Coordinates of C-alpha atoms in Angstrom, one line a residue:
X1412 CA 66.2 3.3 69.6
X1413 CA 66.1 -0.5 70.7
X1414 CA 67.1 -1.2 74.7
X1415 CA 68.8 -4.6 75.9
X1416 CA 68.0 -5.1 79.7
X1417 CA 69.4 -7.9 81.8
X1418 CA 66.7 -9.2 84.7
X1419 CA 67.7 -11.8 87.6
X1420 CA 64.7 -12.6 88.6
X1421 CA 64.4 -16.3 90.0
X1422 CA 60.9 -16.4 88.2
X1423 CA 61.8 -14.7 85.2
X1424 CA 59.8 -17.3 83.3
X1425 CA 56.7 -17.0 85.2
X1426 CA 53.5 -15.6 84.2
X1427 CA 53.5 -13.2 86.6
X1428 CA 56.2 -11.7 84.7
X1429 CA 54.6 -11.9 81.4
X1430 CA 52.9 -8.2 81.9
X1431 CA 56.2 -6.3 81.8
X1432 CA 57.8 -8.5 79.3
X1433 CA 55.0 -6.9 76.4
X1434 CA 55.3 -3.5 78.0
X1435 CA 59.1 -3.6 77.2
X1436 CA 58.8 -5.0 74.0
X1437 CA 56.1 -2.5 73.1
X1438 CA 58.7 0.0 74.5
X1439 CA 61.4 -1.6 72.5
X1440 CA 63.3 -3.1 75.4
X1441 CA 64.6 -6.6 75.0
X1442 CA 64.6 -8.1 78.4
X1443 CA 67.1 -11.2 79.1
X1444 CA 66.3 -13.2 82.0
X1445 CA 68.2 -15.3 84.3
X1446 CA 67.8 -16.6 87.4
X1447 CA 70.6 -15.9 90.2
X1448 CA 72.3 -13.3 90.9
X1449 CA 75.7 -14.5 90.5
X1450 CA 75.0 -15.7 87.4
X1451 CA 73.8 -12.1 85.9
X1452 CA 76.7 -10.3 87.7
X1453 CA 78.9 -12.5 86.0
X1454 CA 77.6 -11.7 82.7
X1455 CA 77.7 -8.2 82.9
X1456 CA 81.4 -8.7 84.3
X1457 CA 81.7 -10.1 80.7
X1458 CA 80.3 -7.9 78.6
X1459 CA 83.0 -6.1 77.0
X1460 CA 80.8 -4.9 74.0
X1461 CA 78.3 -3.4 76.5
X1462 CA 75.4 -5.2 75.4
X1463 CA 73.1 -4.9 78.3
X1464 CA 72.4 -1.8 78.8
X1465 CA 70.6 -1.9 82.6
X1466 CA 69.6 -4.1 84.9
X1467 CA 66.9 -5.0 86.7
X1468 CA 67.1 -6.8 90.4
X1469 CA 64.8 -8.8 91.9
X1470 CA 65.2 -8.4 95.4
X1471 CA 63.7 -11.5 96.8
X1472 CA 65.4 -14.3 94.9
X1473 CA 68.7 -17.0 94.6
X1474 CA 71.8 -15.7 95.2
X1475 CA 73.5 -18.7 93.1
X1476 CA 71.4 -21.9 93.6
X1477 CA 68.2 -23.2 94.8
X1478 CA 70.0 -25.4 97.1
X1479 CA 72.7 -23.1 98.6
X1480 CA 69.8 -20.1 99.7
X1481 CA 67.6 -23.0 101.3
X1482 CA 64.8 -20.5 101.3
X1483 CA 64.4 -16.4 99.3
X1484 CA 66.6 -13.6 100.9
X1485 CA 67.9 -10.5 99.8
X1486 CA 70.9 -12.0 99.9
X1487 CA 71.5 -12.3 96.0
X1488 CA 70.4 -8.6 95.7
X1489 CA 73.0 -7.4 98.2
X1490 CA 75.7 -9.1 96.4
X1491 CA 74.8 -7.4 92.9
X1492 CA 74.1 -4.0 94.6
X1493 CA 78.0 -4.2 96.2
X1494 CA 79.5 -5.8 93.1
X1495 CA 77.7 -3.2 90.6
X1496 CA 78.9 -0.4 92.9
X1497 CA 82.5 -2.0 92.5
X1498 CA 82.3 -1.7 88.8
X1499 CA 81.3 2.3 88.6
X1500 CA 85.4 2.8 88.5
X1501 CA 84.6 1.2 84.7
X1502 CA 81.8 1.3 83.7
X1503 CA 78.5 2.4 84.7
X1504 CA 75.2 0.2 84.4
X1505 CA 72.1 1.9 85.7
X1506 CA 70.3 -0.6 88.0
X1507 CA 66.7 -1.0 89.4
X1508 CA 65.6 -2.9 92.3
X1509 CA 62.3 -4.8 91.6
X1510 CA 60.4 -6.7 94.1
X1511 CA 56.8 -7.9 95.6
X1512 CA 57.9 -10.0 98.3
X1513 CA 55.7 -8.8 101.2
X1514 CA 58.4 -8.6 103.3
X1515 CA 60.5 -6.3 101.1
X1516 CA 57.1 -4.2 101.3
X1517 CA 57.1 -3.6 105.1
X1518 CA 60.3 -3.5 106.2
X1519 CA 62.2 -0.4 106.7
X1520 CA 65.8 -2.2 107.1
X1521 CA 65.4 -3.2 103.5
X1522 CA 65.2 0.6 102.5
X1523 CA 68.1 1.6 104.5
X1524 CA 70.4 -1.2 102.8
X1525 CA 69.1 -0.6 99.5
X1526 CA 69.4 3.4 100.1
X1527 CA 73.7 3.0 100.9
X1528 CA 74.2 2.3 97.4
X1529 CA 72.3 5.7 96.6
X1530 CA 74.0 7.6 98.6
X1531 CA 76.2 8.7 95.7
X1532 CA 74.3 8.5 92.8
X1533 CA 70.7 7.3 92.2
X1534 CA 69.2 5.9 88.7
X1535 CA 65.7 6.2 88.4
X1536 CA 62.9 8.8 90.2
X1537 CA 64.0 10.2 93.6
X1538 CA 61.3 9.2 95.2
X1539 CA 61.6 5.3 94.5
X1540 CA 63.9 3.5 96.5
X1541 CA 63.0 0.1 94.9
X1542 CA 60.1 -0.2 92.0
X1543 CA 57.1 -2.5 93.2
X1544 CA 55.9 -5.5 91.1
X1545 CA 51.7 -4.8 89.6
X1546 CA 52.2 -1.6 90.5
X1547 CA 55.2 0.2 89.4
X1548 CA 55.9 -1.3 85.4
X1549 CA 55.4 1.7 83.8
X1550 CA 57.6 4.0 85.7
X1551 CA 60.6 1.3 86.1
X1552 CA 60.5 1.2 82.0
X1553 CA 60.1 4.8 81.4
X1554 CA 62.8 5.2 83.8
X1555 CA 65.3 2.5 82.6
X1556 CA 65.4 3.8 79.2
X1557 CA 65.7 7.5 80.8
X1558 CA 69.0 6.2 82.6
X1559 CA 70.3 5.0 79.4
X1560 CA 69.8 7.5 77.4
X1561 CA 71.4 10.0 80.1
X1562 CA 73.9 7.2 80.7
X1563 CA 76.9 9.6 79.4
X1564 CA 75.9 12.5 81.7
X1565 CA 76.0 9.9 84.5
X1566 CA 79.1 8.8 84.1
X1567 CA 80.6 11.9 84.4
X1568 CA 78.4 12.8 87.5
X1569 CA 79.9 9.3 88.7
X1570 CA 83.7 10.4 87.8
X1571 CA 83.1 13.8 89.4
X1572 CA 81.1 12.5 92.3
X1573 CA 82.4 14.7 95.2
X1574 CA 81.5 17.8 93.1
X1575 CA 78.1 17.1 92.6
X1576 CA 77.4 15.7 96.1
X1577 CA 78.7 18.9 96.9
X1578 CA 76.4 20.7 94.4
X1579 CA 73.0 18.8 95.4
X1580 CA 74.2 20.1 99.0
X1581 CA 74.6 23.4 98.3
X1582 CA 71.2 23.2 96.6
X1583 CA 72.6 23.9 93.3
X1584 CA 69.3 23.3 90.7
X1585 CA 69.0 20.5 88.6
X1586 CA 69.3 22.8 85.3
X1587 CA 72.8 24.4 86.6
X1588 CA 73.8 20.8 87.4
X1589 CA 73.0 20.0 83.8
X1590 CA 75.1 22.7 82.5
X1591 CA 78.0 21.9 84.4
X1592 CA 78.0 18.3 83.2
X1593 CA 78.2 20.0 80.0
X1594 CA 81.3 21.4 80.5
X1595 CA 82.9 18.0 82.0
X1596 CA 81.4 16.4 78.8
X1597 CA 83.3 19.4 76.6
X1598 CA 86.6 18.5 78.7
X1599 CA 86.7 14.5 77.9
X1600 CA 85.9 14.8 74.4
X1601 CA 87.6 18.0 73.7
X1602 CA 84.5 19.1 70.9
X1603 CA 84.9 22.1 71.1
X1604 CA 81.6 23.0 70.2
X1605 CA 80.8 25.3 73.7
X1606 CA 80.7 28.7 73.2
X1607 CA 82.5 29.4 76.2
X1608 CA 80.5 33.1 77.5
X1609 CA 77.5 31.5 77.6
X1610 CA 78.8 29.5 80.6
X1611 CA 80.5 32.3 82.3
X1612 CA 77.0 33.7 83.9
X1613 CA 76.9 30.2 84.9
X1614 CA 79.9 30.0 86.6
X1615 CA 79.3 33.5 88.6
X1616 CA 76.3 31.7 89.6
X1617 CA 78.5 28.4 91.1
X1618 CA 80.4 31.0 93.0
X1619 CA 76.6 32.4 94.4
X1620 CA 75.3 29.0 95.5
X1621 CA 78.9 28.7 97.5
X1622 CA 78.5 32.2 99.1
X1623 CA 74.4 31.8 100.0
X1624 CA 75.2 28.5 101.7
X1625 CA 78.0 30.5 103.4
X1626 CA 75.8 33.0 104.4
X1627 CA 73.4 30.8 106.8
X1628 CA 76.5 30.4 108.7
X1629 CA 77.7 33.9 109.3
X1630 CA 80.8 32.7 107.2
X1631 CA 79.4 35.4 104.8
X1632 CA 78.5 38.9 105.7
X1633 CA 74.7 39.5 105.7
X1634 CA 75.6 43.0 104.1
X1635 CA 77.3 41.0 101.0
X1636 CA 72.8 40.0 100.2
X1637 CA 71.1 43.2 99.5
X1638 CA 67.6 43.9 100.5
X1639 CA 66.9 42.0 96.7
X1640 CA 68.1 39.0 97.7
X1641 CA 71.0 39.3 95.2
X1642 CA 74.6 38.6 96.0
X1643 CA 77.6 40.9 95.4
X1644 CA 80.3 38.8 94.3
X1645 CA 83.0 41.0 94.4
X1646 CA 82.7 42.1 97.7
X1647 CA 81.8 38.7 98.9
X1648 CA 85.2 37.7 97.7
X1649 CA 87.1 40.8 99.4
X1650 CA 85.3 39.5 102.8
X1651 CA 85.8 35.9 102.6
X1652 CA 89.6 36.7 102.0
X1653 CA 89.9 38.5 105.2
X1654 CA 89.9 42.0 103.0
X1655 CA 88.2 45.7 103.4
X1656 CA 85.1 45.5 101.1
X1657 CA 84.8 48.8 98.4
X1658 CA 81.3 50.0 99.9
X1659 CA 79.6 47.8 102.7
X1660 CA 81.8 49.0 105.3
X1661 CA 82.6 46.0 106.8
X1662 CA 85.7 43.5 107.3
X1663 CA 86.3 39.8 108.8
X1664 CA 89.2 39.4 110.8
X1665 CA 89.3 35.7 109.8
X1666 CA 90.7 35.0 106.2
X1667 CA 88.3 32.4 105.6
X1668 CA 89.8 31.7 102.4
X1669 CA 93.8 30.7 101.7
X1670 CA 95.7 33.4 99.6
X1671 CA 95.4 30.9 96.5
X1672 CA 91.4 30.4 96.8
X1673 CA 91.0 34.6 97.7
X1674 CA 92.9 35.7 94.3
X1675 CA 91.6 32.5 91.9
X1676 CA 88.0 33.6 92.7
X1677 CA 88.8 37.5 92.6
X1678 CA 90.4 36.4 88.8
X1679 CA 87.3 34.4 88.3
X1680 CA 84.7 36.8 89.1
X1681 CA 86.7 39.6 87.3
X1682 CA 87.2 37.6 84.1
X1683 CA 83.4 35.8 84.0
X1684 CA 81.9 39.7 84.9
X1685 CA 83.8 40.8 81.5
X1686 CA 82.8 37.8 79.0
X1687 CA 79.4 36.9 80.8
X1688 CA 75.5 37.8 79.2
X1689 CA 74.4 39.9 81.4
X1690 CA 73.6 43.7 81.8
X1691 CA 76.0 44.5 84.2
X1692 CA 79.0 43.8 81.7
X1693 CA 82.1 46.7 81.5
X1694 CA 82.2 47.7 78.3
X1695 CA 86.1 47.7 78.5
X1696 CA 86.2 44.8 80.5
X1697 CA 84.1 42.9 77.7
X1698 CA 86.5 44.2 74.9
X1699 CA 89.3 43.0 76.6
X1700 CA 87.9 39.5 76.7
X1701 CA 86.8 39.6 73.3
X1702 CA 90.3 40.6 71.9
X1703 CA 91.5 37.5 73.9
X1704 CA 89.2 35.0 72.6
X1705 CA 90.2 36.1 69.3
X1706 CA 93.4 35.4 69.9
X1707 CA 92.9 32.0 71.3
X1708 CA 89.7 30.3 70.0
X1709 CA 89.9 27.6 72.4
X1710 CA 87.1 26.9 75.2
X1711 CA 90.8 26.2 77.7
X1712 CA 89.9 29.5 79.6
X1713 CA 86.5 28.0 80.4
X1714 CA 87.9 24.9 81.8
X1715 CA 90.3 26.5 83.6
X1716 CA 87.9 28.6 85.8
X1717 CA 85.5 25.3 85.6
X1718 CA 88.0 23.4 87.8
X1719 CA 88.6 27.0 90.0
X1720 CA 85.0 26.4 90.8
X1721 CA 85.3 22.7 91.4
X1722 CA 88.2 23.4 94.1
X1723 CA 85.7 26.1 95.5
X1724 CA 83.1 23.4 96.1
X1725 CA 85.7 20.8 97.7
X1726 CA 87.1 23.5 99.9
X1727 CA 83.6 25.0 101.2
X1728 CA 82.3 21.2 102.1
X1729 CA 85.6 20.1 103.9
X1730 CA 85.7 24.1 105.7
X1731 CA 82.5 24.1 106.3
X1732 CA 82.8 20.8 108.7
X1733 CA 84.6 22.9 111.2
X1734 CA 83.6 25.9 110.5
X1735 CA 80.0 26.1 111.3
X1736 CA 79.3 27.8 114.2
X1737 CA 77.1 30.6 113.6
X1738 CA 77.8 32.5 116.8
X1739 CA 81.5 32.4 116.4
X1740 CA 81.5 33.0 112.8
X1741 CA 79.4 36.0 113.2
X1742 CA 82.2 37.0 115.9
X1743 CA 84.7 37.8 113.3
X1744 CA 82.8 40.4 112.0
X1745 CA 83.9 44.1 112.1
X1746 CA 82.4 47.4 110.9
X1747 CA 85.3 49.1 108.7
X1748 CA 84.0 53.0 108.1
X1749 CA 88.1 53.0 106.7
X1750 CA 86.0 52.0 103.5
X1751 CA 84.0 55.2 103.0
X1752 CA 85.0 57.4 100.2
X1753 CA 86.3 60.7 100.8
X1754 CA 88.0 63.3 98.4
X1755 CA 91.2 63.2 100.1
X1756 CA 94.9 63.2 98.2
X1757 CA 94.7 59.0 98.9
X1758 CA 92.6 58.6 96.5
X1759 CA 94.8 60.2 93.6
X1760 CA 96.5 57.2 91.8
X1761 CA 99.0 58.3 89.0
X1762 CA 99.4 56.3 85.8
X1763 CA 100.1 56.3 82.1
X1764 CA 97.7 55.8 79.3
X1765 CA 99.2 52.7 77.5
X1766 CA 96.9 52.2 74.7
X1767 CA 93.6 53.8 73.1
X1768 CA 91.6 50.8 71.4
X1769 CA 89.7 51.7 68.1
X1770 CA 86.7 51.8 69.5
X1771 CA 87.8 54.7 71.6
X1772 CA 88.3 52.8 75.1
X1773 CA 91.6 54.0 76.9
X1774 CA 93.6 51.5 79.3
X1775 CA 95.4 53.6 82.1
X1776 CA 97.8 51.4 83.6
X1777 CA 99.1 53.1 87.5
X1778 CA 102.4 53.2 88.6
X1779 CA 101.8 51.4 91.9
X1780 CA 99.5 48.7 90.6
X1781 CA 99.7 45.8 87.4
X1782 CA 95.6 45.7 87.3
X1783 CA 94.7 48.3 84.4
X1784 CA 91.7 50.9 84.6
X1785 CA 89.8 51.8 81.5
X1786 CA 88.6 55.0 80.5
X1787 CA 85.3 55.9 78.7
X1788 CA 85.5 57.1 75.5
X1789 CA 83.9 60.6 76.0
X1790 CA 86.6 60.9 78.8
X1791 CA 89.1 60.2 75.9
X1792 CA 87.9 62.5 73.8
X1793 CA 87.2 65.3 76.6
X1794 CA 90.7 65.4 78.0
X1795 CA 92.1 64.4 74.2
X1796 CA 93.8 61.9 75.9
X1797 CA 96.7 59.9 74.0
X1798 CA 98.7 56.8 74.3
X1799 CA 101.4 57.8 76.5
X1800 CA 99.4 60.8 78.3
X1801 CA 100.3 60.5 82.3
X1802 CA 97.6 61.4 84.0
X1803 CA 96.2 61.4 87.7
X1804 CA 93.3 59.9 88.5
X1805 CA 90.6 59.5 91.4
X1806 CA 88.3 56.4 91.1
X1807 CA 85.1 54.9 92.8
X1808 CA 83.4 51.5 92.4
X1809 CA 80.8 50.7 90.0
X1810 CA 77.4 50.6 92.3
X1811 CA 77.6 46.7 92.7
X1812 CA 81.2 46.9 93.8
X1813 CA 82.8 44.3 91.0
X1814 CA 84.6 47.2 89.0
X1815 CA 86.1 50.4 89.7
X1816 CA 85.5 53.6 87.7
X1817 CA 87.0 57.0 86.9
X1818 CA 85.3 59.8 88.3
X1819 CA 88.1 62.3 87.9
X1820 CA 90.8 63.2 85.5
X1821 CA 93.7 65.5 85.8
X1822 CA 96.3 65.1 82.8
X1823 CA 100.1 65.7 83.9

């Protein structure tokens, strides 16, 4: 693949340049110099068939004429940097900032201006504010043609820039990033070539990242993090919404979450824990999914709960401005014994069998509740259970609280 580079560079027909103009061509980038700013801005303003690519800045150069400038500033870069930021509405062109003016080299004012227009999205290797000239060629080239060819992925992180921020905040890894910009990619161009499960593990683990980040605040319940490290989703959810947990035994008196947020990520971790790769999956849970993507064959469901994490991310960063108050948070806090399990007459829900699948999985549906229950099949068979059969039942949750189970049956 051939690369086509614009460079303002006031001496971009100097020998001094002559160095990085073979590397690029030996990397088969086409560099087309001018000399002020204005003039490449303009350009690039112009160039409605996106022929340049990228950019490169010199730092210390004309901002429109040797006359006008008097002597070099960085007055020519700041112009580009603010007009290229202008344009990422657009159309997104990676940039680079290139100098060797000592100067540039020793003073730290020129990093903090250069490092506000990287505040929301930065091309090239983290660590580089600006790319020095005789010492930094190779990396600005590798990098320039890294930028372009992730130049679509950008874009989207650029459209979706609050989320990410959010993301890299919530220290979110790169890889997970990646996989989210997947699914922004799968939304634009509708190809719906995503298999949507594989992404629902990913998506429980959005909803982790949240609740971890929550957890340094006391927002979260240091119970909802077992000894392993590992976070318990479901209970997490029942705590953040102001609700008794299944097994931990203890309650905020806050709702920290809205009614809306509590019961679209109590949906969400429900429906991902049924068609998400993992060990932990319900068996009935899974089947129920599966006879739904069957019926649908669309990757919609998967952008639905996409954007349900999204909102999640938006909420936490604006919550967690006010919110963050360790000592008070942790104030909120209350031990509920209520949740303990006990074999009393409470715990007796009454229901009707509404349908035994094929594989032997029956769906017991209680009169005082629309969420179904599902029985194992060796329960089915044991109790020759049918469609129709009433039955009263006395359930537990499974051990890491995200499912509840039938542990007794009496048939009616």
């Amino acid at each position: 693949m051939s690369y086509k580079v614009l460079l303002i560079d006031d001496r971009h027909t100097d020998a001094s340049l002559e160095a990085i103009k073979k590397m690029a061509k030996m990397g088969n980038i086409e560099l087309v110099g001018v000399k002020y700013h204005t003039e490449g801005i303009e350009m690039l303003q112009k160039d409605s068939s996106f022929e340049f690519q990228a950019v490169i800045l010199d730092a210390f150069g004309f901002k429109k004429s040797d006359a006008d400038e008097g002597k070099e500033t960085n007055s020519g870069l700041y112009y580009s940097l603010k007009t290229l930021s202008g344009l990422m509405s657009s159309r997104v062109i990676p940039w680079f900032v290139y100098t060797g003016h000592p100067k540039n080299l020793s003073d730290e004012d020129f990093l903090e201006q250069i490092s506000v227009y990287q505040e929301n999205y930065k091309f090239g290797r983290p660590e580089l504010i600006y790319y020095t000239k005789t010492l930094h060629e190779k990396e600005l080239l590798q990098d320039i043609k890294i930028e372009i060819d992730n130049l679509e992925n950008s874009q989207i992180q650029l459209q979706h820039k609050h989320v990410f921020q959010i993301a890299n905040k919530i220290n979110v890894p790169h890889e997970d990033i990646n996989n989210l910009v997947s699914i922004f990619k799968s939304i634009q161009t509708y190809s719906n070539d995503l298999e949507p499960s594989l992404y629902f593990t990913q998506l429980r683990m959005y909803i982790e990242y949240v609740f971890r980040d929550a957890a340094k605040y006391n927002i979260l319940h240091e119970k909802c993090i077992n000894e392993k490290g590992q976070v318990n989703l479901a209970e997490s959810s029942l705590f953040l919404a102001g609700e008794k947990t299944n097994r931990l035994n203890v309650k905020c008196n806050k709702a920290h979450f809205s009614k809306i947020m509590a019961e679209n990520i109590k949906n969400l971790i429900f429906i991902t824990g049924a068609a998400s790769h993992t060990s932990a999956v319900d068996p009935a849970a899974n089947m129920d999914y599966q006879e739904y993507r069957k019926s649908t064959k669309t990757p919609y469901l998967l952008y639905q709960l996409t954007f349900v994490v999204c909102d999640l991310f938006v909420w936490y960063d604006n919550y967690i401005k006010d919110n963050n108050d360790s000592s008070i948070n942790k104030s909120f806090w209350v031990d509920s014994n209520e949740n303990q399990t006990s074999s009393t007459d409470s715990e007796w829900l009454e229901g009707t069998v509404i349908r035994i699948a094929e594989n032997g999985w029956g769906t017991f549906k209680p009169d005082n509740s629309s969420t179904p229950i599902y029985i194992h099949p060796i329960a089915v068979g044991k109790e020759n259970i049918k469609e129709e059969s009433r039955l009263k039942v006395r359930t537990e949750p499974s051990p890491d609280g995200t499912k509840v189970h039938i542990k007794e049956i009496i048939k009616l």
